[in-house]
PDB file of C-alpha atoms in Angstrom:
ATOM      1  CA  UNK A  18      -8.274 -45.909  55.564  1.00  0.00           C
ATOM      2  CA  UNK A  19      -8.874 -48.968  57.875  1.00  0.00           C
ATOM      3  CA  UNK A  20      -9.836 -52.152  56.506  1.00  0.00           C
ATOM      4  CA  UNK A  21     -12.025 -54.220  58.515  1.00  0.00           C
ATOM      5  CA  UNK A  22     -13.401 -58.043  57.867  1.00  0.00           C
ATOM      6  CA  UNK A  23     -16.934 -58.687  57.316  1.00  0.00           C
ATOM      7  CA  UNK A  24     -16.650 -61.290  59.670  1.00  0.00           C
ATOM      8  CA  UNK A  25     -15.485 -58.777  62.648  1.00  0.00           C
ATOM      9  CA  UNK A  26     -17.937 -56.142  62.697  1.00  0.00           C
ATOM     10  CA  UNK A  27     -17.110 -55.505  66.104  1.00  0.00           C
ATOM     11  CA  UNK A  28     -14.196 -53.869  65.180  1.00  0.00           C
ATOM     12  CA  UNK A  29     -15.466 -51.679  62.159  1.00  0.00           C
ATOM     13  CA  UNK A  30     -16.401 -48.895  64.647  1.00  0.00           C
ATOM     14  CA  UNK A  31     -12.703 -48.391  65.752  1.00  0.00           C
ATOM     15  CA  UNK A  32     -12.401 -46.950  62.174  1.00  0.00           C
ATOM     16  CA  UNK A  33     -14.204 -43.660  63.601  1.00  0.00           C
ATOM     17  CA  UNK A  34     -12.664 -43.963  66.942  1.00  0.00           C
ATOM     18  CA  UNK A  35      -9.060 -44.318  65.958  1.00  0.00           C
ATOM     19  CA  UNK A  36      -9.013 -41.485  63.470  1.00  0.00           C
ATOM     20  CA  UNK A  37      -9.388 -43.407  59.832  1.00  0.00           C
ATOM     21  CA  UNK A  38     -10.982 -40.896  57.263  1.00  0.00           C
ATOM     22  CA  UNK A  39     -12.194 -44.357  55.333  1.00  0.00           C
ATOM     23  CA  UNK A  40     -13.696 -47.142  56.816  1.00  0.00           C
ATOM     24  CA  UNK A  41     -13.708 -50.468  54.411  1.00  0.00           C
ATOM     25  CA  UNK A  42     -15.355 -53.442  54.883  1.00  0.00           C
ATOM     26  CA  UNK A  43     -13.708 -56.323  53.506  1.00  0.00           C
ATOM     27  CA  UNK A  44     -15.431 -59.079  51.470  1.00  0.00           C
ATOM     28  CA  UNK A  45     -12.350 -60.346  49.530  1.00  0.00           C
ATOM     29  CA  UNK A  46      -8.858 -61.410  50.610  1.00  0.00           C
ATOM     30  CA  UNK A  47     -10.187 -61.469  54.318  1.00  0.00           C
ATOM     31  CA  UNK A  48     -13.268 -63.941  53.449  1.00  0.00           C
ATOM     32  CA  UNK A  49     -12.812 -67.444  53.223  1.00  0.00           C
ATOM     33  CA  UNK A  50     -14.151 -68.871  50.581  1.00  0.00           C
ATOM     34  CA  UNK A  51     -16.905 -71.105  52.877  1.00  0.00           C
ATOM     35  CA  UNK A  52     -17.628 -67.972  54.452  1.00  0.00           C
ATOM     36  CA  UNK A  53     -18.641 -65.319  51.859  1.00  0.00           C
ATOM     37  CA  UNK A  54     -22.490 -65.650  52.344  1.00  0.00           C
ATOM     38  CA  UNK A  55     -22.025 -65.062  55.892  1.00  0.00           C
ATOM     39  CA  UNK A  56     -19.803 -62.305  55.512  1.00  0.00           C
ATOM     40  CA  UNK A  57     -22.357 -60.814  53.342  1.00  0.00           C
ATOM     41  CA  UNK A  58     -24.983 -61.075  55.847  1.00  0.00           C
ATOM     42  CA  UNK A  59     -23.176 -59.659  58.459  1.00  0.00           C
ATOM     43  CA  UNK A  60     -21.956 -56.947  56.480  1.00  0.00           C
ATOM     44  CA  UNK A  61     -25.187 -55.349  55.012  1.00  0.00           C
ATOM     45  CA  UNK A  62     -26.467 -53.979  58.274  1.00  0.00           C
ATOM     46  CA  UNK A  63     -23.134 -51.577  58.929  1.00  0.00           C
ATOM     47  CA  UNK A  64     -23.812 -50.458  55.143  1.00  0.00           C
ATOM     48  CA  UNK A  65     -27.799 -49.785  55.671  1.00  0.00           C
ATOM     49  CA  UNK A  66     -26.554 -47.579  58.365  1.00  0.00           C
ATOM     50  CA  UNK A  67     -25.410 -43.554  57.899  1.00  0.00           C
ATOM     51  CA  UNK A  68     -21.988 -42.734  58.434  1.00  0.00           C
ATOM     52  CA  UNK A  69     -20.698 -40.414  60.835  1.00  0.00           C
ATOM     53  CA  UNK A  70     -19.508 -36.876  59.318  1.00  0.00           C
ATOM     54  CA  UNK A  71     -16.457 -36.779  58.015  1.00  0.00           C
ATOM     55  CA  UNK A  72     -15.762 -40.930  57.536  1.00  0.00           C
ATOM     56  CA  UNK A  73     -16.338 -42.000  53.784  1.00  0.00           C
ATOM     57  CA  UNK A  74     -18.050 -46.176  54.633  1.00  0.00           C
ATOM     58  CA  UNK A  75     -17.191 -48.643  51.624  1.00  0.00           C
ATOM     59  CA  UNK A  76     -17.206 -51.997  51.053  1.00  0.00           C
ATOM     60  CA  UNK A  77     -14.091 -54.047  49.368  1.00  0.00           C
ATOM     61  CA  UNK A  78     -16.234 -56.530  46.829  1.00  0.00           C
ATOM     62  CA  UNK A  79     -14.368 -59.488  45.379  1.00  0.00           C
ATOM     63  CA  UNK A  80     -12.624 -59.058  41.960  1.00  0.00           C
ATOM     64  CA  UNK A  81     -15.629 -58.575  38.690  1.00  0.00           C
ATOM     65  CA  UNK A  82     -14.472 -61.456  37.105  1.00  0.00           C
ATOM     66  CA  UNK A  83     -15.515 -64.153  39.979  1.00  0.00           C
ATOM     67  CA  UNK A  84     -18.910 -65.322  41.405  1.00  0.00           C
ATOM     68  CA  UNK A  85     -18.619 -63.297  44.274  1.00  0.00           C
ATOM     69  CA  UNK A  86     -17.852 -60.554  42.899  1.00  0.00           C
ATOM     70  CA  UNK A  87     -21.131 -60.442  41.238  1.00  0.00           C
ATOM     71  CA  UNK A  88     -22.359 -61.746  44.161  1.00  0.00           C
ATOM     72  CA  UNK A  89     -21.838 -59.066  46.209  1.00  0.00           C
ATOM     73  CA  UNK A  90     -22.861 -56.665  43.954  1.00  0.00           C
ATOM     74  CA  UNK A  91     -26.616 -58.485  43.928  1.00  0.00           C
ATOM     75  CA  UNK A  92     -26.661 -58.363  47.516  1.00  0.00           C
ATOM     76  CA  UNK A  93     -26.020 -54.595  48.093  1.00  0.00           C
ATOM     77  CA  UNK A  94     -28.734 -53.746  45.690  1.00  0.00           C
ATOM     78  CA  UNK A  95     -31.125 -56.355  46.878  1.00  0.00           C
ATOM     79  CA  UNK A  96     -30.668 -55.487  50.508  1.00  0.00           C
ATOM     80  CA  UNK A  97     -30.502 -51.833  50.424  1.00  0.00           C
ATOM     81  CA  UNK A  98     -26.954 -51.110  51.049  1.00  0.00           C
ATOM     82  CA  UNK A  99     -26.084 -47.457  50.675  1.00  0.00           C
ATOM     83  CA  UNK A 100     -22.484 -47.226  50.908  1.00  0.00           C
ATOM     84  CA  UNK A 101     -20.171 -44.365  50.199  1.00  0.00           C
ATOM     85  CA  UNK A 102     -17.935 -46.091  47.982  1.00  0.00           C
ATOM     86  CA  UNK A 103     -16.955 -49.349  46.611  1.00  0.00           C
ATOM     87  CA  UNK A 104     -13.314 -50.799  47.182  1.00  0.00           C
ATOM     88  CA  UNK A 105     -12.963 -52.493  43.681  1.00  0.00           C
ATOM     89  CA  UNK A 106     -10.077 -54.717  43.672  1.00  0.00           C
ATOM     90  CA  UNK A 107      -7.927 -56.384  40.841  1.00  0.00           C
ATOM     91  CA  UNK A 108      -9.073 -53.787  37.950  1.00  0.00           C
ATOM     92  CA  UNK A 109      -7.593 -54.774  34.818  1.00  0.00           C
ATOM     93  CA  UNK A 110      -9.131 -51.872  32.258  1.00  0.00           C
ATOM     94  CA  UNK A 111     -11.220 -48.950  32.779  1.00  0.00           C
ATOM     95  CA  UNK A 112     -14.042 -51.067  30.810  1.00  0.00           C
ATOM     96  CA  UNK A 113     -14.285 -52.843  34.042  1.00  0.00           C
ATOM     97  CA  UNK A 114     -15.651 -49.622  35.373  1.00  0.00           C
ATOM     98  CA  UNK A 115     -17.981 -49.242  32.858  1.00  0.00           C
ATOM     99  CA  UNK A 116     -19.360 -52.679  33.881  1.00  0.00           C
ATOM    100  CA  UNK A 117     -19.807 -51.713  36.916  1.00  0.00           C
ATOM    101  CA  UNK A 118     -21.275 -48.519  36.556  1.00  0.00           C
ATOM    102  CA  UNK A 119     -24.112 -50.393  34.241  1.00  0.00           C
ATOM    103  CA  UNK A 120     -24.647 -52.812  37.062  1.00  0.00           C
ATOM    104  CA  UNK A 121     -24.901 -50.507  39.824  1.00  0.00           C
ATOM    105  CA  UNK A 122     -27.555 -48.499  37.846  1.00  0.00           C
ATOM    106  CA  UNK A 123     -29.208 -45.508  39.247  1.00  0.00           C
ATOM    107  CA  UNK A 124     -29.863 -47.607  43.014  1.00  0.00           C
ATOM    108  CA  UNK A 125     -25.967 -46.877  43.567  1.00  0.00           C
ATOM    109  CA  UNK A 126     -25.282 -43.816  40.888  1.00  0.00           C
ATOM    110  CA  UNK A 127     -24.158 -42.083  43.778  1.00  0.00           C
ATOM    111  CA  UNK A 128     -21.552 -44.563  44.557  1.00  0.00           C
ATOM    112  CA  UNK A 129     -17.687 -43.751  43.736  1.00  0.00           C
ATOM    113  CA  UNK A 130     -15.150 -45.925  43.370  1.00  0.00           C
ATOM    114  CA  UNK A 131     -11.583 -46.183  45.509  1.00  0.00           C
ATOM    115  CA  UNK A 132     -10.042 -48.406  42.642  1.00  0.00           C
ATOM    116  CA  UNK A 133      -7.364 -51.091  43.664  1.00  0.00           C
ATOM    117  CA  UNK A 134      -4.206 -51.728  41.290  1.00  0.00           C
ATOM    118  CA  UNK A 135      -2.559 -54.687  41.768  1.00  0.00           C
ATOM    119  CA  UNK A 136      -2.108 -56.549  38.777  1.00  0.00           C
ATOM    120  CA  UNK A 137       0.422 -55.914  35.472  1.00  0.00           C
ATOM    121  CA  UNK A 138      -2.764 -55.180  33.333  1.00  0.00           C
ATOM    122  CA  UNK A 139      -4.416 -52.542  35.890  1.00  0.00           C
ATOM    123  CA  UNK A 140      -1.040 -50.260  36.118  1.00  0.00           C
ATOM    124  CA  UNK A 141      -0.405 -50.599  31.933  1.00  0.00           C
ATOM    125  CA  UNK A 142      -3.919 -49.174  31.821  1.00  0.00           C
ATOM    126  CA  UNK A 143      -3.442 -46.766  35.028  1.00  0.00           C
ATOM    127  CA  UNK A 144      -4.047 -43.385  33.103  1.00  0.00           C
ATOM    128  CA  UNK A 145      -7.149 -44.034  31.801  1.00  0.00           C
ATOM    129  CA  UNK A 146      -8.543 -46.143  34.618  1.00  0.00           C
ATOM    130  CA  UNK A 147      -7.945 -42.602  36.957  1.00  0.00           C
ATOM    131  CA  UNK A 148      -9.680 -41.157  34.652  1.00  0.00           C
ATOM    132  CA  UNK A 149     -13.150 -42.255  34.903  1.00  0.00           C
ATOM    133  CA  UNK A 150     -15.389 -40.264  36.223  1.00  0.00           C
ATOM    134  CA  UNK A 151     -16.566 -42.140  39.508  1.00  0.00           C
ATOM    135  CA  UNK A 152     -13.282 -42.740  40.510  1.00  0.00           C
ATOM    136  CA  UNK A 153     -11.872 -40.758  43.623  1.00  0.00           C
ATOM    137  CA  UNK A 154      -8.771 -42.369  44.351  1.00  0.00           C
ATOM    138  CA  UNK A 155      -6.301 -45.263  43.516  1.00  0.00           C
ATOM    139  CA  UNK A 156      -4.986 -47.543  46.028  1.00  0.00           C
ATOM    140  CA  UNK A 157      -1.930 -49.519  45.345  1.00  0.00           C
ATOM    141  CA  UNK A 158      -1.900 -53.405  46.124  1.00  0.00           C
ATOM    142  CA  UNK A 159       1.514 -54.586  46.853  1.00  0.00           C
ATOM    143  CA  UNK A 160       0.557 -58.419  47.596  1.00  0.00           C
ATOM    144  CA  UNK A 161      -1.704 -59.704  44.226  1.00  0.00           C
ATOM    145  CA  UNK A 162       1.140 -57.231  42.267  1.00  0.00           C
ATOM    146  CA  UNK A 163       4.390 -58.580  43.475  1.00  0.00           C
ATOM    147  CA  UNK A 164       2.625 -62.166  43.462  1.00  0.00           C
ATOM    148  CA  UNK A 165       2.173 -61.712  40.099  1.00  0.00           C
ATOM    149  CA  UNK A 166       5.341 -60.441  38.853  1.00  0.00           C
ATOM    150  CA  UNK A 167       7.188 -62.718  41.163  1.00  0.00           C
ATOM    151  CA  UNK A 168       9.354 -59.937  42.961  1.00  0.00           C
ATOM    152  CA  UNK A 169       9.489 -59.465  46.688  1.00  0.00           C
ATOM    153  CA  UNK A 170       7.276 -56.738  48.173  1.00  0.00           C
ATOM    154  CA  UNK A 171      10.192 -54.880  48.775  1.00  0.00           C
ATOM    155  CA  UNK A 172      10.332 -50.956  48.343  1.00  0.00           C
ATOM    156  CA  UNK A 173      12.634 -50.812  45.346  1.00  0.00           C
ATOM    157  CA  UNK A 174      11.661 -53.556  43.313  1.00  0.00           C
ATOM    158  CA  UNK A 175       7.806 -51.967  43.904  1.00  0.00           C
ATOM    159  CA  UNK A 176       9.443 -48.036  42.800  1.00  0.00           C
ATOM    160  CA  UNK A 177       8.141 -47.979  39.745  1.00  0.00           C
ATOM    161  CA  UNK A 178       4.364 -49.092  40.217  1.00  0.00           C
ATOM    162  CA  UNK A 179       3.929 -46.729  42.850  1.00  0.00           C
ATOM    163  CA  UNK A 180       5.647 -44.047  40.718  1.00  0.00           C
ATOM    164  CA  UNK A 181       3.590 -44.723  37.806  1.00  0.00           C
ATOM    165  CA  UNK A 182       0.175 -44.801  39.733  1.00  0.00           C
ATOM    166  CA  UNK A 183       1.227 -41.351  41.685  1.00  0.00           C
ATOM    167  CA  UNK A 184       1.434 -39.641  38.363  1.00  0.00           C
ATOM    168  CA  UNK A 185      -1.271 -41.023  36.844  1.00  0.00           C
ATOM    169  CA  UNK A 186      -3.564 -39.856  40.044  1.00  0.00           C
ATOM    170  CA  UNK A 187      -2.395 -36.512  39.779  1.00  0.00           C
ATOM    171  CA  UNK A 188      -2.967 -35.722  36.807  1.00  0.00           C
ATOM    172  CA  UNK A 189      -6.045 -37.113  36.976  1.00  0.00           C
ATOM    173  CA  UNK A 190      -6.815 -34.409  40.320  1.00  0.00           C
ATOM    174  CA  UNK A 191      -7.122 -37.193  42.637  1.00  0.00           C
ATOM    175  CA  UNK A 192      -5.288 -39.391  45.409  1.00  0.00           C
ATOM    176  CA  UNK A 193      -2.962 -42.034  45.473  1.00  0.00           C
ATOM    177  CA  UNK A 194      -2.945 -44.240  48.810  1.00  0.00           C
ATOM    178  CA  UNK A 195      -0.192 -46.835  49.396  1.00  0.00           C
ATOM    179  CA  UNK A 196      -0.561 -50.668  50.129  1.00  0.00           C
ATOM    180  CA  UNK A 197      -1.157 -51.336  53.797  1.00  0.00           C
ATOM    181  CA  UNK A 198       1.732 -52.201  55.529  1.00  0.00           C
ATOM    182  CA  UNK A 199       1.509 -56.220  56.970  1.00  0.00           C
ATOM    183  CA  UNK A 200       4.205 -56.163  59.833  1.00  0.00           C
ATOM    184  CA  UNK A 201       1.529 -54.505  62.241  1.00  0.00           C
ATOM    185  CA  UNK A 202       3.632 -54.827  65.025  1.00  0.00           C
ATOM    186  CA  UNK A 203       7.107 -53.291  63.163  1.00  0.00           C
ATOM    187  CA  UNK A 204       5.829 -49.530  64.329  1.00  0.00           C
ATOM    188  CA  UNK A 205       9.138 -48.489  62.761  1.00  0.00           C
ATOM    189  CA  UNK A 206       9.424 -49.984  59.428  1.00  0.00           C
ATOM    190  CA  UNK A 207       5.786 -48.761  59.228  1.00  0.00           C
ATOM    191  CA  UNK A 208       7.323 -44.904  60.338  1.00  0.00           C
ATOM    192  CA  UNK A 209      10.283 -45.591  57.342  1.00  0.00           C
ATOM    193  CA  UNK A 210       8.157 -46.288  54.878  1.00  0.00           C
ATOM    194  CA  UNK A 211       5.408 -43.553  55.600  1.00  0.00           C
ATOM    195  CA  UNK A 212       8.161 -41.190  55.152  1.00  0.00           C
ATOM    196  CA  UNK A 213       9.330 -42.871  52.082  1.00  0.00           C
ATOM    197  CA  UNK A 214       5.635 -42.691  50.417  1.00  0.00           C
ATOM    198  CA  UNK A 215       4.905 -39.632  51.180  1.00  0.00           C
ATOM    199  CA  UNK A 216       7.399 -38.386  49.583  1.00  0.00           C
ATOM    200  CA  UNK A 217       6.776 -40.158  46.424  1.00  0.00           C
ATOM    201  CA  UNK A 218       3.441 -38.029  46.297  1.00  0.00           C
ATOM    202  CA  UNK A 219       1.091 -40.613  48.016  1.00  0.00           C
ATOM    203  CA  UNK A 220      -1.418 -38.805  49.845  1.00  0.00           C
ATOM    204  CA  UNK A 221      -1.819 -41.708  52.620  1.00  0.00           C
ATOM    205  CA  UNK A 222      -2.338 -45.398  52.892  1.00  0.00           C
ATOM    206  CA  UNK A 223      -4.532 -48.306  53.896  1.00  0.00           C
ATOM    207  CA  UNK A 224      -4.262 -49.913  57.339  1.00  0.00           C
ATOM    208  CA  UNK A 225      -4.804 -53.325  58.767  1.00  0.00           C
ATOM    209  CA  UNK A 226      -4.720 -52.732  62.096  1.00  0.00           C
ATOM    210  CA  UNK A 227      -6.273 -49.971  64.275  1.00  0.00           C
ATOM    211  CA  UNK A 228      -3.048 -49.749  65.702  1.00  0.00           C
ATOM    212  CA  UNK A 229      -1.447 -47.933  62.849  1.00  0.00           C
ATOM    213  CA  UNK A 230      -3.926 -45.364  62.038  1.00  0.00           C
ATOM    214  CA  UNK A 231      -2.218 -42.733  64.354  1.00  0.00           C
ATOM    215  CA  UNK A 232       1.196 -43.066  62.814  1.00  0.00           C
ATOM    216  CA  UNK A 233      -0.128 -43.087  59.350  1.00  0.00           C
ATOM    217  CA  UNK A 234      -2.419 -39.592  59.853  1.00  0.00           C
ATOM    218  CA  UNK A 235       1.183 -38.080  61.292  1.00  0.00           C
ATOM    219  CA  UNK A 236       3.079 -39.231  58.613  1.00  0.00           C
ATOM    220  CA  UNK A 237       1.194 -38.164  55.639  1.00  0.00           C
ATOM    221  CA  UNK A 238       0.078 -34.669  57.621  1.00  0.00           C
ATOM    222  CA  UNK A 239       2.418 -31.613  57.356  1.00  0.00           C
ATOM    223  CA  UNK A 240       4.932 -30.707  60.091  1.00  0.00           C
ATOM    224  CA  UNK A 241       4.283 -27.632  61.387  1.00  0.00           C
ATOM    225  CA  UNK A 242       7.430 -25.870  60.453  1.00  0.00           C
ATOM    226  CA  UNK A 243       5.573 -26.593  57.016  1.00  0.00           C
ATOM    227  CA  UNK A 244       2.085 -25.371  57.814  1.00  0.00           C
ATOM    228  CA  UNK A 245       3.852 -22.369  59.365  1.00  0.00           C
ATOM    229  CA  UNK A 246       5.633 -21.709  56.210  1.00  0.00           C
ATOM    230  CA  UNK A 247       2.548 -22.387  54.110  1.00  0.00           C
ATOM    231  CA  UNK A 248       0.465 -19.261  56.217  1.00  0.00           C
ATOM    232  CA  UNK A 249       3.240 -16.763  54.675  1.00  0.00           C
ATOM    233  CA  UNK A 250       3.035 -17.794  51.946  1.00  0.00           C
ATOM    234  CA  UNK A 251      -0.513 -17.647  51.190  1.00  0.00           C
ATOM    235  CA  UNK A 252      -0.583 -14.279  52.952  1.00  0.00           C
ATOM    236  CA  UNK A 253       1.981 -12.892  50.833  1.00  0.00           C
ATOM    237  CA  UNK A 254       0.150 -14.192  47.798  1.00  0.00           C
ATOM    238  CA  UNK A 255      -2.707 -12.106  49.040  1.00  0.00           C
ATOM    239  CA  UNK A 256      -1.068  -9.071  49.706  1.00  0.00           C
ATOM    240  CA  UNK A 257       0.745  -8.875  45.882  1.00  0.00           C
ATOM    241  CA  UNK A 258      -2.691 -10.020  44.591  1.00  0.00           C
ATOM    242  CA  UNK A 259      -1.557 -13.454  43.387  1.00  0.00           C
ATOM    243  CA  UNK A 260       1.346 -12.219  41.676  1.00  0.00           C
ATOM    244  CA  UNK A 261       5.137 -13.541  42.218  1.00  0.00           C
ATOM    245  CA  UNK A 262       6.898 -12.196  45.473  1.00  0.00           C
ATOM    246  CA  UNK A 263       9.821 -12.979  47.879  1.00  0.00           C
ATOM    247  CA  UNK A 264       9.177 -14.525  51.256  1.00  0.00           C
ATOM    248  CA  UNK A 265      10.762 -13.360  54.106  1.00  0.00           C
ATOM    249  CA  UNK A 266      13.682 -16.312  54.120  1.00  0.00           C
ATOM    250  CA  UNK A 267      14.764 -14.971  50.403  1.00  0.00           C
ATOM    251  CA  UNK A 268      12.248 -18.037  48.163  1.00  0.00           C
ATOM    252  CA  UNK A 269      10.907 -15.894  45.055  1.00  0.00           C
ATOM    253  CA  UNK A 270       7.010 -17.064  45.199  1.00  0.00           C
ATOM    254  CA  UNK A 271       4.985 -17.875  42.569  1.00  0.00           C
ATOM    255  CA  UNK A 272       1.411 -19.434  41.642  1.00  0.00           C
ATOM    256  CA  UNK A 273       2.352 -22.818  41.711  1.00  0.00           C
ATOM    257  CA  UNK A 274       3.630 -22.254  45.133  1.00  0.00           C
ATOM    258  CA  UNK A 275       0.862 -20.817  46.355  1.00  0.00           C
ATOM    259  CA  UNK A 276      -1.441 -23.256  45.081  1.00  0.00           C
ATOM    260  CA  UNK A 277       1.147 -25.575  46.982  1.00  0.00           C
ATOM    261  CA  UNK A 278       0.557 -23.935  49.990  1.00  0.00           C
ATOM    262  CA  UNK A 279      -3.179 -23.526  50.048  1.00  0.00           C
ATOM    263  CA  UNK A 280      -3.261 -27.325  49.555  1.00  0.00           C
ATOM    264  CA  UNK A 281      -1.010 -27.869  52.719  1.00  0.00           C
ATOM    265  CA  UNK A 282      -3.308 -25.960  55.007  1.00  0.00           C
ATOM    266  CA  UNK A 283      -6.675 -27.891  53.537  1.00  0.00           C
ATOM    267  CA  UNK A 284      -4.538 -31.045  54.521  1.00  0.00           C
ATOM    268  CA  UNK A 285      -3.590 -29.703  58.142  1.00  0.00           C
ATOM    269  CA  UNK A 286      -7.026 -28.331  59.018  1.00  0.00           C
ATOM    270  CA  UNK A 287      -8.284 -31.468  57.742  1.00  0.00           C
ATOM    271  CA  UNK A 288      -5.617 -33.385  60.652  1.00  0.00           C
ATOM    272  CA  UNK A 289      -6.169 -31.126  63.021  1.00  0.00           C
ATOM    273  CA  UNK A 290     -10.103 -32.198  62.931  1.00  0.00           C
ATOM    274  CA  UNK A 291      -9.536 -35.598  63.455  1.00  0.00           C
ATOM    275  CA  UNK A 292      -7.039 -34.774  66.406  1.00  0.00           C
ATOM    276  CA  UNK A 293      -9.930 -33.119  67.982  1.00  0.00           C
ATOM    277  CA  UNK A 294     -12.100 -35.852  67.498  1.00  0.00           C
ATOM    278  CA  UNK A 295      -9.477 -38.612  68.876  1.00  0.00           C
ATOM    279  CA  UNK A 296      -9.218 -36.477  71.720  1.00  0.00           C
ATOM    280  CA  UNK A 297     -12.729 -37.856  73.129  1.00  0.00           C
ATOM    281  CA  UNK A 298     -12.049 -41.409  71.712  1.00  0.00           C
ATOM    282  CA  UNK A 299     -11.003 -44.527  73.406  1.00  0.00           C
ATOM    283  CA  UNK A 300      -6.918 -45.342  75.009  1.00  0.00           C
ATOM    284  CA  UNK A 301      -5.144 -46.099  71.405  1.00  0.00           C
ATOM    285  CA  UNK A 302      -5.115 -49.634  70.664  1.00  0.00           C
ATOM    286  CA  UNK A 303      -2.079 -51.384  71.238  1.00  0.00           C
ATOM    287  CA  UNK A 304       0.044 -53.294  68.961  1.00  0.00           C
TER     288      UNK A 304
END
């Protein structure tokens, strides 16, 4: 997921050409205030427009409760904006959603929602916000949350708010995706913490900078020891007819194993088609 400001369309295409499976365009935090009109403008052409296969195109709106946020909204239905998904930040209760579901109307009804929790309210209320129907993932927001609480966005002090929205994502069957990561030019501390997300459970995370896209699709993919592994095991399932069997190292498998395993190799095959398609893209951006 690579967030992009309205205001620097120019870049949005490097979503698609740097391997990001979500492209966002940013009408919040990035905006200045003075500049929200024009960032609308500039914005509603790139969301007119189809996206390629395989790259979900939303929009980050500004929070419900302001002017702009209902601002925004009015100008994506006025001007014929089509996008994928909306990027709703700062949601408090899973009423919000409802709002916005009524607004939208049957112009967006085909709109989901990649739902932002960043603020005490939003995680007490995590559960049932991941369950609403329209929603498709949660994304974590490390800066408006530890601002908030007054805590440095350190890992541990954050350990339980990204605990508590990985659970509540998975058992509502979707994905949790980590705050970006703001040092874009600390590749390492980017690579620690990747490694440390994933595995918490999250299923990926947004970037703010091309730059990192590469090093967040490796982290969050499977090595191939474990994609390897994952192949027996699904082929063993098959041969006992999904019932529990030993693998070849000595593990006793079992359904929820398998089920394990079949997820792995959606993941990998899911990689291994944006590898091909960064094979014909542009030199990596540098950082």
């Amino acid at each position: 997921m690579l967030m992009t400001c309205a205001l620097h369309v120019r870049q949005y295409d490097k979503a698609w050409e740097m391997g990001a499976d979500i492209s966002v365009v940013d009408l919040e935090d990035s905006v200045p205030e003075p500049r929200k009109e024009e960032a609308r403008r500039l914005a509603l052409p790139l969301l007119r427009e189809r996206s390629p296969e395989g790259l979900v195109q939303a929009v980050r709106i500004n929070s419900l409760a302001s002017p702009d946020g209902l601002r925004d909204l009015l100008a994506l239905l006025d001007g014929g904006a089509r996008p994928d998904a909306l990027f709703v930040p700062k949601v408090d209760t899973a009423r919000d959603l409802h709002i916005l579901a009524d607004i939208l109307g049957e112009r967006l009804a085909s709109t989901f929602f990649l739902v932002l929790i960043e603020t005490a309210a939003g995680l007490c209320a995590v559960e049932e916000i991941a369950a609403m129907p329209r929603v498709r993932a949660l994304v974590f927001g490390a800066a408006d949350y530890s601002t908030e609480l007054g805590i440095p966005m350190l890992w541990d002090p954050l350990f339980y708010a990204r605990s508590r929205i990985v659970v509540a994502a998975t058992r509502a069957g979707i994905p949790a995706m980590d705050t970006p990561y703001f040092a874009i030019k600390d590749m390492e501390g980017l690579g620690e913490e990747n490694a440390r997300s994933r595995a918490l459970g999250f299923r990926g995370r947004a970037a703010v900078h091309p730059g990192q896209i590469q090093a967040i699709n490796a982290a969050y993919g499977p090595p191939p020891e474990e994609v390897d592994r994952a192949r027996r095991v699904v082929a063993l399932a098959e041969r006992s007819g999904g019932q529990i069997g030993v693998l070849d190292d000595g593990q006793m498998i079992g359904p929820p194993m398998c089920l394990a395993a079949r997820r792995t190799l959606a993941l990998a095959d899911k990689i291994d088609r944006v590898s091909r398609r960064l094979r014909a893209a542009p030199e990596p951006v540098k950082v």
